Short mmCIF file of C-alpha atoms and ligand atoms in Angstrom, two decimals:
data_model
loop_
_atom_site.label_atom_id
_atom_site.label_comp_id
_atom_site.label_asym_id
_atom_site.label_seq_id
_atom_site.Cartn_x
_atom_site.Cartn_y
_atom_site.Cartn_z
CA UNK Z 1 127.93 152.17 98.87
CA UNK Z 2 125.64 153.04 95.60
CA UNK Z 3 124.07 156.01 94.26
CA UNK Z 4 121.48 157.23 91.77
CA UNK Z 5 120.18 160.52 90.52
CA UNK Z 6 117.69 162.06 92.43
CA UNK Z 7 115.22 162.38 89.89
CA UNK Z 8 111.88 159.71 90.31
CA UNK Z 9 111.26 159.51 86.86
CA UNK Z 10 111.70 155.81 85.35
CA UNK Z 11 113.72 155.59 82.74
CA UNK Z 12 111.53 155.48 79.52
CA UNK Z 13 112.57 151.81 78.20
CA UNK Z 14 111.97 150.42 81.49
CA UNK Z 15 108.57 151.90 81.76
CA UNK Z 16 107.84 150.48 78.00
CA UNK Z 17 108.84 147.05 79.70
CA UNK Z 18 106.74 147.37 82.78
CA UNK Z 19 103.33 148.43 80.19
CA UNK Z 20 104.25 145.78 78.04
CA UNK Z 21 103.71 143.07 81.02
CA UNK Z 22 100.69 144.82 82.34
CA UNK Z 23 99.25 144.79 78.77
CA UNK Z 24 99.62 141.29 78.58
CA UNK Z 25 97.60 140.44 82.03
CA UNK Z 26 94.08 140.05 80.37
CA UNK Z 27 95.54 137.59 77.95
CA UNK Z 28 97.65 135.93 81.01
CA UNK Z 29 94.06 135.72 82.84
CA UNK Z 30 92.38 133.87 79.92
CA UNK Z 31 94.90 131.52 79.15
CA UNK Z 32 96.10 130.55 82.31
CA UNK Z 33 95.33 126.64 82.75
CA UNK Z 34 94.67 126.03 79.45
CA UNK Z 35 96.70 123.69 76.79
CA UNK Z 36 98.42 124.57 73.82
CA UNK Z 37 99.67 122.26 71.54
CA UNK Z 38 102.76 123.66 69.07
CA UNK Z 39 104.01 122.05 66.00
CA UNK Z 40 107.44 122.75 65.39
CA UNK Z 41 108.24 122.13 61.90
CA UNK Z 42 111.30 120.61 60.94
CA UNK Z 43 111.53 123.41 58.16
CA UNK Z 44 111.46 125.77 61.21
CA UNK Z 45 114.15 124.52 63.21
CA UNK Z 46 116.68 127.01 61.40
CA UNK Z 47 120.04 128.21 63.38
CA UNK Z 48 120.67 127.95 66.99
CA UNK Z 49 119.05 131.30 67.91
CA UNK Z 50 115.78 130.52 66.31
CA UNK Z 51 115.77 127.45 68.62
CA UNK Z 52 116.97 129.14 72.14
CA UNK Z 53 113.95 131.75 71.28
CA UNK Z 54 111.34 129.46 70.49
CA UNK Z 55 112.65 127.17 73.64
CA UNK Z 56 112.06 130.62 75.60
CA UNK Z 57 108.72 131.06 74.45
CA UNK Z 58 107.66 128.01 75.38
CA UNK Z 59 109.11 127.83 78.97
CA UNK Z 60 107.53 131.69 79.36
CA UNK Z 61 104.13 129.94 78.45
CA UNK Z 62 104.41 127.35 81.32
CA UNK Z 63 105.56 130.10 83.90
CA UNK Z 64 102.37 131.56 83.05
CA UNK Z 65 100.26 128.74 83.95
CA UNK Z 66 99.45 127.73 80.26
CA UNK Z 67 100.10 123.92 79.34
CA UNK Z 68 102.29 123.72 76.27
CA UNK Z 69 102.50 120.73 74.06
CA UNK Z 70 105.23 120.33 71.88
CA UNK Z 71 104.97 118.14 68.34
CA UNK Z 72 107.81 117.97 66.23
CA UNK Z 73 108.38 117.25 62.70
CA UNK Z 74 111.63 116.78 60.81
CA UNK Z 75 111.52 116.00 57.23
CA UNK Z 76 115.12 117.93 56.38
CA UNK Z 77 116.57 116.47 59.38
CA UNK Z 78 115.03 112.86 58.04
CA UNK Z 79 116.47 113.62 54.25
CA UNK Z 80 119.75 114.52 55.11
CA UNK Z 81 120.11 111.49 57.70
CA UNK Z 82 118.87 108.96 55.00
CA UNK Z 83 121.40 110.91 52.16
CA UNK Z 84 124.17 110.03 54.78
CA UNK Z 85 123.33 106.62 54.97
CA UNK Z 86 123.01 106.36 51.28
CA UNK Z 87 119.46 105.24 51.53
CA UNK Z 88 117.47 106.10 48.28
CA UNK Z 89 114.00 107.26 48.63
CA UNK Z 90 111.45 106.75 45.73
CA UNK Z 91 108.84 109.65 45.91
CA UNK Z 92 105.24 109.06 44.82
CA UNK Z 93 103.30 112.41 43.80
CA UNK Z 94 105.62 114.21 46.38
CA UNK Z 95 105.28 111.93 48.87
CA UNK Z 96 108.44 109.82 50.10
CA UNK Z 97 107.74 105.87 50.20
CA UNK Z 98 108.74 104.85 53.40
CA UNK Z 99 110.11 101.51 53.77
CA UNK Z 100 111.40 99.20 56.52
CA UNK Z 101 114.90 101.12 56.65
CA UNK Z 102 113.28 104.67 56.04
CA UNK Z 103 110.86 104.17 59.05
CA UNK Z 104 114.04 103.14 61.45
CA UNK Z 105 116.06 106.13 60.40
CA UNK Z 106 112.89 108.35 60.69
CA UNK Z 107 112.44 107.22 64.38
CA UNK Z 108 115.95 107.25 65.03
CA UNK Z 109 116.28 110.97 63.82
CA UNK Z 110 113.11 112.36 65.13
CA UNK Z 111 112.62 110.51 68.55
CA UNK Z 112 116.63 110.21 69.23
CA UNK Z 113 118.00 113.56 67.86
CA UNK Z 114 115.26 116.54 66.89
CA UNK Z 115 112.90 115.80 70.03
CA UNK Z 116 115.93 115.57 72.48
CA UNK Z 117 117.47 118.69 70.88
CA UNK Z 118 114.45 120.56 71.63
CA UNK Z 119 114.40 119.22 75.13
CA UNK Z 120 117.87 120.36 75.42
CA UNK Z 121 116.96 123.85 74.27
CA UNK Z 122 114.13 124.11 76.86
CA UNK Z 123 116.39 122.81 79.51
CA UNK Z 124 118.97 125.58 78.70
CA UNK Z 125 115.98 128.12 78.90
CA UNK Z 126 115.43 126.93 82.10
CA UNK Z 127 112.31 124.62 81.66
CA UNK Z 128 112.23 120.84 82.19
CA UNK Z 129 110.66 118.94 79.25
CA UNK Z 130 110.63 115.08 78.35
CA UNK Z 131 111.21 113.87 74.92
CA UNK Z 132 108.51 111.06 73.95
CA UNK Z 133 106.84 109.40 70.66
CA UNK Z 134 103.22 108.30 69.79
CA UNK Z 135 104.81 104.94 71.42
CA UNK Z 136 105.13 105.95 74.85
CA UNK Z 137 102.19 105.33 76.62
CA UNK Z 138 100.20 104.12 74.16
CA UNK Z 139 99.81 108.05 73.16
CA UNK Z 140 98.77 107.62 69.78
CA UNK Z 141 97.91 104.50 67.92
CA UNK Z 142 98.06 104.82 64.15
CA UNK Z 143 96.94 103.16 61.36
CA UNK Z 144 97.87 103.05 57.87
CA UNK Z 145 97.62 105.00 55.24
CA UNK Z 146 95.29 103.86 52.49
CA UNK Z 147 95.48 106.12 49.05
CA UNK Z 148 92.57 106.40 47.39
CA UNK Z 149 94.58 105.37 44.18
CA UNK Z 150 95.73 102.44 45.97
CA UNK Z 151 99.62 103.49 45.78
CA UNK Z 152 101.30 101.60 48.70
CA UNK Z 153 103.24 104.00 50.88
CA UNK Z 154 104.56 101.65 53.36
CA UNK Z 155 104.87 102.49 56.47
CA UNK Z 156 103.43 106.37 56.59
CA UNK Z 157 100.18 106.18 59.33
CA UNK Z 158 97.83 108.44 60.57
CA UNK Z 159 96.44 108.73 64.09
CA UNK Z 160 93.57 106.32 64.77
CA UNK Z 161 93.67 106.92 68.79
CA UNK Z 162 95.15 109.28 71.13
CA UNK Z 163 95.39 108.20 75.07
CA UNK Z 164 96.09 111.52 76.54
CA UNK Z 165 97.30 109.86 79.89
CA UNK Z 166 100.96 110.42 79.36
CA UNK Z 167 100.83 114.01 78.71
CA UNK Z 168 98.83 114.24 81.77
CA UNK Z 169 101.15 112.56 84.09
CA UNK Z 170 104.17 114.71 82.68
CA UNK Z 171 101.98 118.20 82.79
CA UNK Z 172 100.85 117.19 86.01
CA UNK Z 173 104.32 117.14 87.22
CA UNK Z 174 105.47 120.25 85.65
CA UNK Z 175 107.44 118.75 82.63
CA UNK Z 176 106.75 120.00 79.19
CA UNK Z 177 105.92 116.88 76.57
CA UNK Z 178 107.72 117.04 73.52
CA UNK Z 179 106.33 114.42 70.90
CA UNK Z 180 107.55 112.79 67.83
CA UNK Z 181 105.57 111.81 65.19
CA UNK Z 182 106.44 107.93 65.46
CA UNK Z 183 103.58 105.69 66.36
CA UNK Z 184 102.68 101.66 66.53
CA UNK Z 185 100.05 100.52 64.52
CA UNK Z 186 97.14 97.99 65.37
CA UNK Z 187 99.31 95.86 63.46
CA UNK Z 188 102.25 95.95 65.58
CA UNK Z 189 104.53 98.26 62.92
CA UNK Z 190 106.06 101.48 63.45
CA UNK Z 191 104.35 104.37 61.32
CA UNK Z 192 106.04 107.66 61.05
CA UNK Z 193 103.14 109.81 60.55
CA UNK Z 194 103.02 113.63 59.09
CA UNK Z 195 103.98 115.85 62.44
CA UNK Z 196 100.97 117.88 61.59
CA UNK Z 197 98.52 115.30 61.59
CA UNK Z 198 99.80 113.98 64.53
CA UNK Z 199 99.67 117.35 66.66
CA UNK Z 200 96.28 118.25 65.17
CA UNK Z 201 95.08 114.40 66.68
CA UNK Z 202 96.80 115.38 69.89
CA UNK Z 203 95.36 119.12 70.16
CA UNK Z 204 91.66 117.96 69.67
CA UNK Z 205 92.24 114.83 72.30
CA UNK Z 206 93.38 117.65 74.35
CA UNK Z 207 90.47 119.74 74.13
CA UNK Z 208 93.52 122.57 73.44
CA UNK Z 209 92.98 126.41 73.69
CA UNK Z 210 95.25 127.04 70.95
CA UNK Z 211 97.15 125.26 68.06
CA UNK Z 212 100.48 126.75 66.86
CA UNK Z 213 101.80 125.20 63.50
CA UNK Z 214 105.25 127.06 63.15
CA UNK Z 215 106.90 126.34 59.55
CA UNK Z 216 109.19 128.42 57.41
CA UNK Z 217 106.35 130.85 55.67
CA UNK Z 218 104.64 133.81 57.14
CA UNK Z 219 101.40 131.78 57.00
CA UNK Z 220 99.29 130.67 54.35
CA UNK Z 221 100.19 132.85 50.94
CA UNK Z 222 98.25 133.39 47.74
CA UNK Z 223 99.26 133.07 44.36
CA UNK Z 224 100.82 137.00 44.44
CA UNK Z 225 102.40 135.49 47.62
CA UNK Z 226 100.48 137.90 49.86
CA UNK Z 227 99.49 136.67 53.46
CA UNK Z 228 96.03 135.21 53.70
CA UNK Z 229 95.06 136.38 57.45
CA UNK Z 230 91.72 134.30 58.03
CA UNK Z 231 90.62 131.12 56.30
CA UNK Z 232 87.29 129.47 56.60
CA UNK Z 233 87.10 125.62 55.53
CA UNK Z 234 85.15 126.94 52.68
CA UNK Z 235 88.02 128.93 51.15
CA UNK Z 236 90.60 126.32 52.00
CA UNK Z 237 88.77 123.69 49.79
CA UNK Z 238 89.10 126.36 46.92
CA UNK Z 239 92.62 127.15 47.24
CA UNK Z 240 93.51 123.27 47.21
CA UNK Z 241 91.49 122.82 44.34
CA UNK Z 242 93.12 125.84 42.54
CA UNK Z 243 96.53 124.83 43.63
CA UNK Z 244 97.32 127.73 45.70
CA UNK Z 245 97.76 125.50 48.51
CA UNK Z 246 100.01 122.66 48.01
CA UNK Z 247 102.95 120.61 48.78
CA UNK Z 248 103.34 120.45 52.98
CA UNK Z 249 100.67 122.99 53.48
CA UNK Z 250 97.81 120.73 52.42
CA UNK Z 251 98.54 118.54 55.47
CA UNK Z 252 98.67 121.43 57.26
CA UNK Z 253 95.38 123.36 56.72
CA UNK Z 254 93.65 120.17 56.75
CA UNK Z 255 94.75 119.17 60.20
CA UNK Z 256 93.56 122.86 60.98
CA UNK Z 257 89.90 122.47 59.83
CA UNK Z 258 89.79 119.18 61.59
CA UNK Z 259 91.02 120.45 64.68
CA UNK Z 260 89.08 123.45 64.84
CA UNK Z 261 85.87 121.12 64.03
CA UNK Z 262 86.83 118.62 66.98
CA UNK Z 263 86.57 121.55 69.19
CA UNK Z 264 90.19 123.21 69.35
CA UNK Z 265 89.88 127.01 70.14
CA UNK Z 266 91.55 128.18 67.14
CA UNK Z 267 94.62 126.92 64.75
CA UNK Z 268 97.35 129.27 63.70
CA UNK Z 269 99.97 128.95 61.11
CA UNK Z 270 102.84 131.13 62.12
CA UNK Z 271 106.48 131.58 60.61
CA UNK Z 272 108.56 130.00 62.93
CA UNK Z 273 111.51 132.04 61.56
CA UNK Z 274 110.03 135.21 63.10
CA UNK Z 275 111.78 135.64 66.78
CA UNK Z 276 108.89 135.49 69.34
CA UNK Z 277 106.15 134.85 66.95
CA UNK Z 278 104.26 132.99 69.94
CA UNK Z 279 103.85 135.59 72.01
CA UNK Z 280 103.44 138.23 69.05
CA UNK Z 281 100.16 135.97 68.17
CA UNK Z 282 98.96 135.67 72.00
CA UNK Z 283 99.91 139.01 73.09
CA UNK Z 284 98.51 141.31 70.51
CA UNK Z 285 95.02 142.17 69.08
CA UNK Z 286 95.67 141.10 65.64
CA UNK Z 287 98.26 138.51 65.94
CA UNK Z 288 100.54 137.11 63.11
CA UNK Z 289 100.41 134.37 60.48
CA UNK Z 290 96.68 132.54 59.28
CA UNK Z 291 94.29 132.04 61.35
CA UNK Z 292 91.75 129.23 60.75
CA UNK Z 293 88.54 128.83 62.76
CA UNK Z 294 86.98 131.22 65.74
CA UNK Z 295 89.28 132.54 68.55
CA UNK Z 296 87.92 131.65 71.80
N1 LIG H 1 99.56 128.58 49.60
C1 LIG H 1 100.90 128.34 49.95
N2 LIG H 1 101.30 129.06 51.33
C2 LIG H 1 102.46 128.76 52.02
N3 LIG H 1 103.31 127.86 51.79
C3 LIG H 1 102.68 127.20 50.75
C4 LIG H 1 101.58 127.13 50.35
N4 LIG H 1 101.30 126.01 49.31
C5 LIG H 1 102.55 125.36 49.39
N5 LIG H 1 103.38 125.73 50.36
C6 LIG H 1 104.56 125.29 50.92
O1 LIG H 1 104.57 124.34 52.17
C7 LIG H 1 105.48 124.58 53.16
C8 LIG H 1 105.34 124.22 54.14
O2 LIG H 1 105.20 123.00 54.79
P1 LIG H 1 106.35 121.58 54.81
O3 LIG H 1 105.67 120.40 55.17
O4 LIG H 1 107.29 122.26 53.70
O5 LIG H 1 107.24 122.16 55.96
P2 LIG H 1 106.53 122.39 57.65
O6 LIG H 1 105.75 121.01 58.22
O7 LIG H 1 106.72 123.36 58.67
O8 LIG H 1 108.21 121.20 58.23
P3 LIG H 1 108.14 119.68 58.47
O9 LIG H 1 106.96 119.03 57.57
O10 LIG H 1 109.47 119.20 58.66
O11 LIG H 1 107.38 119.42 60.33
C9 LIG H 1 105.89 125.97 52.82
O12 LIG H 1 107.47 126.12 52.93
C10 LIG H 1 105.83 126.08 51.21
O13 LIG H 1 106.93 125.51 50.07
MG1 LIG H 2 105.15 119.23 56.83
#
């Protein structure tokens, strides 16, 4: 037999939890049935606890009737495998020249290890996920990146065409797609695509309501390292030309602008190291990170 005190006043901390759920209701109603594309950066994949929280958030979104699609990176993971294998890399303007051996390693690491690790975390959180690459079901067809200065980067591609069939098939079966940024080119070769660019092309093809890019910084920072919370395409052009936005942040912001122009509801760059950052963005008035484009 169990007993409790006679008072029917609920425990304040439990009440706060109930209130949080009720506050989320309008957001849940607004997002139900919509697609969210989440780019999970290789740099944001830190410790096991962060990965566990990320996976739990993805499963929660799915449970709330949202269709999440995960596209992941893996720059650091590819780098450390190349080092272990003793494969030397050549860089041009900070970009890794991807020869035949390097693209093999990239495919092995991204589609074989990183993707399956995320699938495992989602499974542990009680969800069902499938790790695929752009090759599966012709999800993404690539073309070789041609640089204006003529530098040959090897097997570095960009998305030419997206066929959403495999995503729709998995999603309608209750399976969360986890996509590695590898695709076949029109020439039949395998290409490694920048994961941000890959995610943006998929977000546009799916008409995603939200495009979240989880990385290892708070968002886009200015020269004084302050967070820029909203950016227009014009702001972005200025910040790239004056050198404020550099390195891996360039494809990220360019992808966001393109995705929003192509009909994605809003693109948000978020700090993947912050626990439950996607939920904070979705369920609070003024979210975290840098918003590019108008919210639907
Ligand atoms: N203005 C800026 N604000 C914030 N970060 C910037 C800025 N300019 C350059 N960066 C760099 O961009 C990095 C994020 O891009 P990066 O490609 O390294 O990570 P990612 O895309 O999350 O991971 P991956 O490429 O493995 O998928 C930051 O860690 C930072 O060093
Ligand atoms: Mg990157």
